[in-house]
Every structure is written in C-alpha cells, then in structure tokens.
XYZ file of C-alpha atoms in Angstrom:
576
model
C 176.444 119.350 96.710
C 172.905 121.216 95.873
C 171.059 120.117 98.617
C 167.303 119.492 96.782
C 170.028 117.057 94.782
C 171.942 115.776 97.471
C 168.118 114.779 99.963
C 166.724 113.276 96.656
C 169.314 110.740 96.363
C 169.399 109.686 99.734
C 165.183 109.391 99.669
C 166.555 106.643 96.401
C 169.903 104.966 97.864
C 167.288 104.537 100.988
C 164.796 103.447 99.033
C 167.265 100.942 97.477
C 168.910 99.634 100.422
C 166.411 100.046 103.492
C 169.297 101.372 105.742
C 168.665 100.698 109.025
C 167.705 103.161 111.604
C 170.806 103.064 113.844
C 173.480 102.076 111.300
C 175.836 105.495 111.893
C 175.435 108.193 109.280
C 177.737 109.003 107.293
C 176.521 110.227 104.075
C 176.512 108.885 100.490
C 179.387 109.604 97.800
C 178.497 109.735 94.238
C 180.512 109.697 91.080
C 180.306 109.502 87.254
C 180.966 106.522 84.991
C 180.930 106.715 81.722
C 181.898 103.160 80.525
C 178.462 102.071 80.640
C 177.417 99.198 82.832
C 179.134 97.312 84.492
C 179.739 94.125 82.371
C 179.963 91.850 85.420
C 180.514 91.898 89.744
C 182.387 88.873 90.469
C 185.795 89.831 91.422
C 186.792 86.298 89.257
C 185.082 87.336 86.238
C 186.225 91.291 86.302
C 188.406 93.179 83.513
C 187.911 96.652 82.977
C 187.437 99.650 84.867
C 184.436 99.943 85.564
C 183.843 96.328 87.365
C 186.755 96.580 89.578
C 185.633 99.834 90.567
C 182.773 98.397 92.218
C 184.739 94.911 93.468
C 187.223 96.589 94.575
C 184.816 97.236 97.765
C 182.921 94.624 97.383
C 185.327 91.384 97.940
C 188.600 90.204 99.935
C 191.908 90.201 98.398
C 194.752 88.103 99.629
C 196.405 90.807 101.051
C 196.517 94.821 101.062
C 198.531 97.308 98.664
C 200.654 100.413 100.664
C 199.116 103.251 98.847
C 202.590 104.812 99.409
C 204.416 102.503 97.757
C 202.096 100.741 95.760
C 203.854 97.104 97.424
C 202.085 94.341 99.379
C 201.578 95.005 102.610
C 201.192 93.240 105.611
C 198.499 93.631 107.640
C 197.450 97.227 107.649
C 195.212 99.879 106.165
C 194.193 100.338 102.431
C 191.555 101.970 100.441
C 189.600 98.792 100.295
C 190.392 97.299 103.894
C 190.199 94.106 102.629
C 193.348 92.817 102.520
C 193.249 89.507 104.725
C 196.918 88.471 105.249
C 198.978 89.495 108.495
C 202.325 88.081 107.542
C 203.583 85.567 105.060
C 206.741 83.703 104.126
C 209.173 81.738 101.621
C 210.599 78.894 102.156
C 214.160 79.057 101.607
C 214.078 77.190 97.809
C 211.739 79.887 96.638
C 208.994 77.348 96.003
C 206.501 77.197 98.731
C 204.605 80.778 100.216
C 202.759 80.432 103.562
C 200.006 82.902 104.771
C 198.468 83.260 107.809
C 195.341 85.055 107.783
C 193.265 87.507 109.428
C 190.023 85.769 111.659
C 187.856 88.725 112.223
C 186.536 89.118 108.472
C 183.646 87.820 107.755
C 181.178 87.485 104.602
C 178.172 90.075 105.222
C 176.175 86.681 106.219
C 177.955 86.324 109.011
C 180.391 84.023 107.885
C 184.213 83.862 107.988
C 186.047 84.641 105.140
C 189.009 82.209 105.412
C 191.677 80.048 103.262
C 188.988 77.929 101.820
C 187.596 80.409 100.053
C 190.831 81.680 98.356
C 191.908 77.981 97.865
C 188.068 77.536 95.789
C 188.425 80.920 93.959
C 191.863 79.872 92.700
C 190.971 76.140 92.039
C 187.626 78.098 89.703
C 190.509 79.997 87.807
C 192.725 76.937 87.475
C 189.844 74.527 86.006
C 189.821 76.809 82.853
C 186.288 76.379 83.024
C 185.571 79.885 83.580
C 186.145 82.945 81.013
C 187.806 84.925 84.088
C 191.061 86.837 82.189
C 193.757 86.667 85.621
C 195.133 83.618 84.231
C 198.492 84.508 84.495
C 198.829 83.900 88.023
C 198.782 80.043 86.801
C 202.175 80.121 84.874
C 204.146 80.085 88.408
C 201.930 78.306 91.010
C 200.927 75.107 90.353
C 198.750 74.514 93.684
C 197.117 76.095 97.192
C 195.970 74.384 99.709
C 194.601 75.540 103.138
C 195.794 73.983 105.734
C 193.307 76.004 108.167
C 190.991 79.074 108.207
C 193.737 81.399 108.861
C 196.723 79.572 106.926
C 197.117 79.524 102.977
C 200.223 77.495 101.273
C 200.925 78.347 97.346
C 202.826 75.977 95.911
C 205.241 77.971 92.574
C 206.327 75.694 89.274
C 209.197 77.774 89.634
C 210.603 80.262 91.860
C 208.961 83.449 91.179
C 209.214 86.950 93.004
C 206.354 88.141 90.340
C 204.027 84.761 91.958
C 202.717 87.394 95.223
C 201.973 89.695 92.660
C 199.829 87.719 90.928
C 198.119 85.836 93.668
C 196.649 89.201 94.415
C 195.331 90.046 90.949
C 192.033 88.496 91.285
C 188.807 88.862 94.507
C 188.069 85.647 96.527
C 184.811 84.544 95.886
C 182.205 83.461 98.736
C 182.751 79.296 98.515
C 180.411 78.457 101.457
C 177.310 80.389 98.887
C 178.856 79.806 95.429
C 180.180 76.244 96.097
C 176.167 74.959 96.059
C 175.187 77.092 92.797
C 177.607 74.895 90.379
C 177.504 71.593 91.618
C 180.705 70.757 91.247
C 181.029 72.656 87.533
C 182.959 75.226 87.615
C 182.022 76.795 84.341
C 179.009 77.296 85.787
C 180.392 80.058 87.400
C 179.980 82.266 83.980
C 175.743 81.962 83.944
C 175.560 82.565 87.773
C 172.845 85.760 88.004
C 175.542 86.178 91.663
C 177.603 87.774 88.848
C 174.940 90.972 88.230
C 173.764 90.758 91.826
C 176.272 89.886 94.099
C 174.291 89.401 97.838
C 176.918 87.643 99.650
C 180.228 90.482 99.576
C 182.871 90.620 102.318
C 183.695 94.578 101.549
C 183.072 97.958 103.232
C 180.132 98.466 101.094
C 177.510 95.291 100.220
C 175.822 95.517 96.564
C 172.809 97.624 96.270
C 171.287 97.752 93.012
C 172.152 97.848 88.689
C 169.557 100.392 87.150
C 170.005 99.535 83.313
C 171.802 102.758 81.795
C 171.421 104.732 84.717
C 173.918 104.001 87.882
C 175.255 101.382 90.090
C 175.203 101.812 93.979
C 176.878 100.086 96.818
C 175.764 100.213 100.469
C 177.091 100.168 103.546
C 178.221 97.091 105.428
C 177.134 97.115 108.447
C 179.141 93.492 108.980
C 182.871 94.791 108.709
C 185.546 94.419 110.857
C 185.489 97.827 110.823
C 183.153 100.912 112.164
C 181.987 102.197 108.112
C 181.228 105.897 107.471
C 179.968 105.698 104.254
C 176.359 104.799 104.030
C 176.539 104.379 100.484
C 178.525 105.030 96.825
C 176.733 105.896 93.785
C 178.195 105.245 89.952
C 176.461 107.677 87.574
C 176.120 107.026 84.096
C 176.884 109.489 82.162
C 177.162 109.822 78.198
C 181.224 111.091 78.638
C 183.884 112.925 80.662
C 182.768 116.075 80.493
C 179.433 115.561 81.454
C 180.667 114.287 84.419
C 182.859 117.238 84.859
C 179.700 119.454 84.334
C 177.571 117.530 86.742
C 179.733 117.740 89.771
C 180.740 121.664 88.606
C 176.797 122.265 89.163
C 176.462 120.320 92.619
C 174.666 117.044 91.589
C 177.537 114.439 91.960
C 180.346 114.810 94.598
C 183.585 113.118 93.158
C 184.861 113.687 89.398
C 185.564 110.609 87.134
C 185.592 107.409 89.564
C 184.767 105.041 86.849
C 185.808 104.484 83.739
C 188.850 107.353 84.086
C 189.936 108.780 87.388
C 191.598 111.982 86.577
C 190.277 115.705 85.336
C 190.722 115.780 81.902
C 193.862 117.565 80.418
C 192.153 120.429 78.903
C 190.548 121.356 82.897
C 193.785 120.724 84.692
C 195.104 124.028 85.458
C 191.368 125.257 85.603
C 190.441 123.018 88.066
C 193.918 123.647 89.804
C 192.813 127.399 90.641
C 189.477 126.712 91.888
C 190.920 124.415 94.323
C 193.571 126.804 95.565
C 189.894 129.050 95.938
C 188.316 126.613 98.228
C 185.673 125.483 95.646
C 186.734 121.632 95.997
C 189.318 119.574 96.604
C 192.202 118.069 94.059
C 195.313 115.480 94.138
C 197.554 115.285 91.541
C 199.762 112.250 90.640
C 201.696 110.465 87.493
C 200.087 108.172 85.935
C 201.094 104.403 86.063
C 201.305 103.827 82.168
C 203.906 105.819 79.264
C 203.365 107.094 75.744
C 206.578 106.578 73.569
C 207.310 105.196 70.003
C 208.508 101.469 69.455
C 210.948 101.373 67.080
C 211.641 98.655 64.845
C 215.534 97.375 65.373
C 215.155 94.016 62.801
C 214.629 93.840 59.342
C 211.097 95.481 58.429
C 211.111 93.066 54.568
C 211.486 89.976 56.619
C 210.144 89.377 60.483
C 211.188 86.247 62.228
C 210.505 85.453 65.842
C 213.268 86.044 68.402
C 214.203 82.544 68.975
C 214.136 79.165 67.023
C 212.063 75.911 68.339
C 214.633 75.083 70.647
C 215.594 78.178 72.278
C 218.397 79.833 70.395
C 218.647 83.151 68.778
C 217.664 84.041 65.842
C 219.244 86.309 63.250
C 216.511 88.604 62.349
C 218.559 90.829 60.364
C 218.595 95.097 61.465
C 216.771 98.099 60.395
C 218.129 100.473 57.614
C 218.782 103.006 60.066
C 217.091 102.212 63.887
C 219.854 98.942 63.971
C 222.123 101.696 64.393
C 222.576 102.554 68.918
C 223.719 105.639 68.132
C 220.492 106.371 65.502
C 218.072 105.637 68.064
C 220.114 107.527 70.730
C 220.109 110.846 68.235
C 216.771 110.665 67.534
C 216.048 110.958 71.556
C 217.811 114.266 71.531
C 216.419 115.334 68.469
C 212.765 116.805 69.869
C 211.515 119.082 72.714
C 210.482 117.270 75.085
C 208.640 120.524 76.260
C 206.960 120.747 72.804
C 205.549 117.294 73.044
C 203.843 117.321 76.337
C 202.750 120.768 75.998
C 201.458 120.425 72.332
C 200.125 116.835 72.930
C 199.484 116.949 76.497
C 198.384 120.353 77.481
C 201.293 120.510 79.719
C 199.890 117.847 82.291
C 202.254 115.363 81.592
C 206.262 114.405 83.022
C 209.068 113.307 80.661
C 209.812 109.651 81.403
C 213.347 108.302 81.632
C 212.755 104.891 80.511
C 210.515 102.039 81.292
C 207.573 103.122 83.813
C 207.023 106.085 85.976
C 207.456 107.491 88.906
C 204.097 106.100 90.183
C 205.974 102.854 90.051
C 208.150 101.127 92.564
C 210.563 99.989 90.216
C 211.268 103.127 88.452
C 214.357 104.675 88.589
C 213.945 108.732 89.041
C 217.749 108.813 89.348
C 218.209 108.217 85.846
C 218.406 111.532 83.582
C 216.316 111.829 80.879
C 217.031 112.581 77.360
C 217.865 116.305 76.609
C 217.111 118.172 73.731
C 220.406 119.356 72.073
C 220.050 119.160 68.298
C 223.837 119.396 67.884
C 224.657 116.744 69.396
C 222.192 114.904 67.367
C 223.376 115.955 64.004
C 227.208 114.844 65.807
C 225.761 111.586 66.392
C 224.120 111.334 62.976
C 227.597 112.035 61.250
C 229.054 109.606 63.058
C 226.684 106.552 62.331
C 227.095 107.981 58.271
C 224.400 110.298 58.011
C 224.727 113.776 56.373
C 223.755 116.873 55.050
C 224.934 116.194 50.977
C 223.414 119.751 50.041
C 223.434 121.761 52.679
C 220.226 122.122 51.907
C 218.174 121.363 55.667
C 214.872 121.374 53.735
C 216.068 117.883 52.145
C 216.820 114.597 54.122
C 220.419 113.414 55.148
C 221.713 110.847 52.961
C 223.452 107.214 53.907
C 227.371 107.279 53.377
C 229.431 104.598 52.883
C 230.201 104.572 56.679
C 226.195 103.939 57.826
C 225.926 100.354 59.573
C 222.754 98.938 57.568
C 221.658 101.741 54.923
C 222.642 101.402 51.281
C 225.019 104.499 50.677
C 222.199 107.094 49.165
C 219.315 105.966 51.457
C 218.164 109.500 52.305
C 216.733 109.306 56.770
C 212.709 109.098 55.935
C 210.814 107.010 57.712
C 207.236 105.769 59.021
C 205.528 106.845 61.741
C 202.163 104.891 62.978
C 199.773 105.999 65.414
C 196.142 105.574 66.409
C 193.360 107.609 64.854
C 191.156 110.274 66.990
C 194.178 110.096 69.951
C 194.148 113.610 69.960
C 197.554 113.201 72.476
C 199.486 111.314 69.981
C 198.114 112.888 66.892
C 199.647 116.033 68.363
C 202.919 114.201 69.577
C 203.417 113.079 65.937
C 202.921 116.181 64.690
C 206.021 117.790 66.535
C 208.341 114.757 66.006
C 207.478 115.335 62.247
C 208.078 119.155 62.703
C 211.662 119.232 64.594
C 212.595 115.920 62.722
C 212.234 117.811 59.380
C 214.255 120.721 60.830
C 217.052 118.619 61.099
C 217.358 116.641 57.974
C 214.298 113.647 58.761
C 211.787 113.114 57.106
C 208.523 111.507 59.173
C 206.139 110.420 57.005
C 203.385 110.149 59.479
C 200.281 108.489 59.908
C 197.082 107.927 61.809
C 195.410 104.705 60.749
C 192.324 102.885 63.288
C 193.264 101.029 66.307
C 192.601 97.657 65.215
C 194.837 98.063 61.528
C 197.825 99.402 64.132
C 197.516 97.137 65.916
C 198.417 94.691 63.440
C 201.045 96.280 61.972
C 202.316 96.526 65.755
C 202.362 92.812 66.518
C 202.735 91.581 62.690
C 205.853 94.188 62.743
C 205.723 95.593 59.780
C 206.860 98.787 60.698
C 209.348 101.366 61.187
C 208.151 103.087 63.888
C 204.308 103.276 66.169
C 203.292 105.601 68.649
C 201.299 104.166 71.350
C 201.148 103.837 74.964
C 201.358 101.390 77.871
C 199.269 101.972 80.882
C 198.505 99.918 84.096
C 202.008 98.776 84.679
C 203.597 96.426 86.963
C 204.968 97.912 90.054
C 207.642 96.738 89.714
C 208.856 97.159 86.280
C 209.239 94.190 85.173
C 208.881 93.927 80.943
C 210.417 90.514 80.192
C 208.093 89.874 77.791
C 208.785 93.655 75.835
C 212.343 94.009 76.409
C 213.442 90.071 76.028
C 213.824 87.907 73.178
C 210.988 85.383 74.737
C 208.229 87.682 74.076
C 209.581 88.606 70.423
C 206.779 86.143 68.608
C 205.720 87.535 65.330
C 201.970 87.628 65.354
C 201.265 88.079 69.240
C 204.725 89.086 70.893
C 204.793 92.288 72.862
C 208.760 92.757 72.324
C 207.367 93.761 69.076
C 210.223 95.987 68.378
C 212.723 92.941 68.682
C 215.112 93.966 70.846
C 217.134 91.676 72.889
C 220.184 92.647 75.260
C 221.900 89.271 76.935
C 222.127 91.627 79.817
C 219.268 92.657 80.734
C 217.529 89.196 79.922
C 219.904 87.815 82.716
C 218.445 90.665 85.249
C 215.050 89.863 84.715
C 215.381 85.799 85.576
C 217.961 87.187 88.480
C 214.555 89.592 89.790
C 211.845 87.285 89.062
C 213.617 84.230 91.084
C 216.598 86.008 93.580
C 216.216 84.196 97.123
C 213.606 86.070 99.234
C 212.705 88.009 96.941
C 213.790 90.569 99.091
C 212.301 94.258 98.046
C 215.274 96.656 97.501
C 217.323 93.945 96.168
C 215.077 93.520 93.174
C 214.609 97.077 93.233
C 217.960 97.818 92.218
C 217.910 94.888 89.433
C 215.635 96.638 87.564
C 216.939 100.561 87.879
C 219.570 98.019 86.211
C 217.539 97.174 83.704
C 215.930 100.534 83.537
C 219.329 102.387 82.456
C 220.233 100.058 79.947
C 216.881 100.841 78.251
C 217.771 104.202 78.891
C 220.979 104.156 76.895
C 220.100 102.015 74.010
C 216.951 103.653 73.369
C 214.775 100.527 71.997
C 211.708 102.405 72.885
C 211.824 106.403 72.073
C 210.708 107.364 75.910
C 208.581 110.209 75.837
C 205.927 110.679 78.661
C 203.293 109.774 80.945
C 200.403 112.066 81.858
C 199.336 113.312 84.876
C 196.250 112.227 86.732
C 193.847 114.516 89.091
C 191.483 113.091 91.563
C 188.678 115.398 92.538
C 186.248 116.101 95.498
C 183.639 118.159 96.277
C 184.048 120.131 99.962
C 181.520 118.223 101.453
C 183.405 114.572 101.143
C 185.571 114.961 104.969
C 188.564 112.959 105.577
C 190.426 111.940 102.583
C 193.090 110.477 101.894
C 194.100 110.436 98.464
C 197.757 108.913 97.040
C 198.707 107.863 93.231
C 196.056 105.047 91.640
C 194.506 104.771 95.615
C 191.635 107.724 95.260
C 190.263 107.115 98.399
C 192.825 105.803 100.749
C 190.583 105.335 104.395
C 186.788 105.070 102.667
C 186.004 103.439 105.748
C 186.621 106.892 107.415
C 184.844 108.971 104.590
C 182.143 111.558 105.765
C 180.118 113.344 103.073
C 177.973 116.472 104.518
C 174.348 116.432 103.631
C-alpha cells in the first residue's frame, strides 16, 4: 500500500478512536463498500450485506460456524471469534435444546456475556414489536430460558433440525445496556441511537464512527477474550465495484469488495489471477453459495391455483402444455452447451450445477453427474414426447403430434422465457439458450423486463419459463418452501413452478424431524432429494458463479475459506 496514504489513514483512524499507547500494533484493514452507508448496526435489525459486514465483528452469536464445513461448531474458532456455545444437546423427543456457553466472554464495558443476553434478544424478536426481519426462528421455537449465566434452554414447538440454524440467525444484544433504554417497550429498539452508534459490543472490534457518505470504521476490542492484532477496520464508500478495484490496485485500500460484494467481478478475475501469480497481491477463489436457473411452469398457466386446498389436500392444477411432461424438461436439459452459457454469461467464471444448491453448501451432492450437452438425445426425447420435425426444415419449430401428453396436435414448440433487464449475466445466458434451442426446432421468445414486473409474473405463476437466481442458500439445501406444495401459493409462494413429488415432501419432512438431527444422516436425505430434483428438472439447473477475494500483500496471516473471508480476523497483521 502507498506509504503516504497508509500514514494518512492511520492518523484518521487514531483520531476517531484514541488508541491506547499500550495496544498491540497490527495495522488497519481497509476495504471498500459500494452498498451505501449502513442502515443499522443493530444485529437484531440488520438485513443487508453492508450492515452484516459490520455486525459480524461487533456482536456475539450463540455458536460459531466451522469455516471448512459451514456447519454449526461446538467451541472452536471462526472468522468472528464470537460464538458462545461450548456444547449443546437435544432431548430424545427433539423438542428441547440445551446449550452450555462460555464463561470468559465479556462486553467491551466489562460486563459478562451470558445466556440472559440471548434470552433478552430472542424475547425482543418474539414480541413482534420490532422491525426485525429475523422471524423465521419463531416458526419452530416456542420459548427460551436462561437457567443461569452459562446454561440456555430452547423449547421448540415441533421437532425441527433446522431450528439450530435459525437460532443463530441474529447477533446478541447486551441486555444490561439496552433494557434500561427501552423501559420494557421492545418497540423502542427500532428507535435507539444505539442502532447507528453501538457503544456496548462484544466482537473482535468496537464500533468507531460512521462518517456519512464516506466511511464506517471499527477499532480493536482490548477487552476481547483473544488478543486482537488488527488496530482497526475501515469500510470506505465507493460509487461502484470497479472504483473499488482501482483503489485496490493503486494501493489506497488493502482489500477488495468487503461489503456490497465480496468478489472481484468476473471480467477482472483472470487479470487478478495473473497478477497474484506474479506476486502483486493475494487471491482466494471459491464457488458461490447461489445459482442461476430457469424455472419451468409445470401447471396450467391460464389458471394458476394453489398447490393445496384449505384442508391441506393436493389440488389438480392442470399441466403446462410443454413443461408438464418430464421428458420435455429432460430434453431441454441436454439441448444446450453449458460451457457456452458459462463462458458467454459469466466470462467462464462459474461451474455447472447438478441440482438445487452449489458445492459451497454441505447439503450439496457433488457425486451427481450434471446434465451433458447432447442435442441428439434431446431430439430423441422430444420425439418420444410427441414433438417432431414435420417439414424437414430445422429453421421452423417442432410440432406436437397426437402422442404429446398435454399439447394439442399441431401446436408449435414455442415458449416465452423471461428474465430481469439490466442483469448482463442473465441476458447473455438467455441469448445462448435462445440460439441453441432454436437450432433443434424450439422457438424461444426471450424477453427482459424490469425486476418488479418479473416478480409479479413469477409469484403469480403467469409465465412459461423464467430465468433468475437464488443466493445465500441454506447450508443443508433444505428447500421445502420451494419444492413442496406448502410453498405453492399463487401470489406469494416460492414454489412458483408448482412442483410436487410426494417422495421429496416425505424426505424433507424426515430431514426436518430426524431424531438426534445427526448431520451425516440429514445429508443423506438431502442427497436423495437432490438426485430426484436433478432427474425431474423442475428447475433447469444452470451454473453457480465463482467468487474471488483479493488482499494486498500487506495483509499477513490471512486464512480465507468459501463464504468466510477472514477465518482468523483476530490474528491478522497489516504491515504499515
């Protein structure tokens, strides 16, 4: 990093924080943020990447995440170094979790972090009086009890192996500091000055200052249970991702895209690989935890219906004239060259996925072979499904014969594919799909529309096929709201393709209520689901993008993992 710039930044951060003379010297980590100023730094209220990039280093959680497996971890270390649980157990009936917490973690004012803090935070969420977006935990958790400072008991409404993940979905607030400020009214949490200036925290850093439209900064927590090396962490606002890249290359910051987007953009990845190999800086690559896909409408588009009636019984939703036939979906899965899609849409910086999820998730089954490009097999399946070339002209669409299950004889194979305008990756992918399906006699009316109207079509189930992306997927790949009838609700459900397979529903229920919630046993159930979803193609599985972290050589002792940029933040050393 440019020495003059580094000195100026050091002066600025020292002026904000008043670092004690006895503090260790570990340098300042400086990243970029093109997501704008944080909206809140209260861990109960956060819901965007900018806010989360701050709160994850300021507040404790009930447990740590293993940076390698991304699974809950008893004790141990991770990037935040803020997990409280040393151990936990689940009752035989699957309805009670008992956590044993550390006794050596304190808030930065010296007060101990205890089970009472977690109970206070959960009760604030359960009150329904805050604007917290973290309410999914309330679907499975009945109540939380703080037996003593280090013993926490969680009572579930139903046996749910997903409850453990949900319990860690929010950071913990300091009861001794917040409770007097709200005078018994949880609604007042939304209005606290604390939300933009959290003075009492318990992470590797303390909050420093928010300078509107410029930067947000944190400083080393001298009272942390670990000896923290970095003196501070600054997120500097930039107008866009490319400006952040140029500041990094100019030595003005020592980290690329630490908020707003963690990754070097795909168009610059090869350049960064080359320059890292030449020793200019450090990079780490991984497969993202999100995927791009095409959702096929499996039901009658002209008459969208919920998947279940008021009594919970399945509803006959009719069949899409093309995509209601599994053979058609399987044919399309073999009709395009995935390498062309990934190259054309993502600059080659991605990997084909085989089912729901990506290799970044512990529930993903990488042993399943993805669909291969095989246009001859695709045409054979289409012929079997009753769609044939009637005029020996590859430039005209295939037509349905009497053998087609749901299309009237003579119907041309032509459908509408929608995606959101402005997303260059999806626009490029749609163009490849349109071209290659056209080569085998399928006419694709590819359209890009604004995201709002796209969502209206999607949730209203008024579409043929839609290309979108899902990200931040659950580590276990649980998607019951996406691939079972409970999520098939016109106007608001995530099973917008109206997929139903009773075995998939049964497996999701087994994985949810598995006695003991053994991780390997749950994984086997999710793997079986993945195989069925791969075979039946309710979504056309396309690709997951690569992500890339970049740090300057000034950042020493760096230990990155997929979705975990700093596995040992407390031990980072940044050269002056």
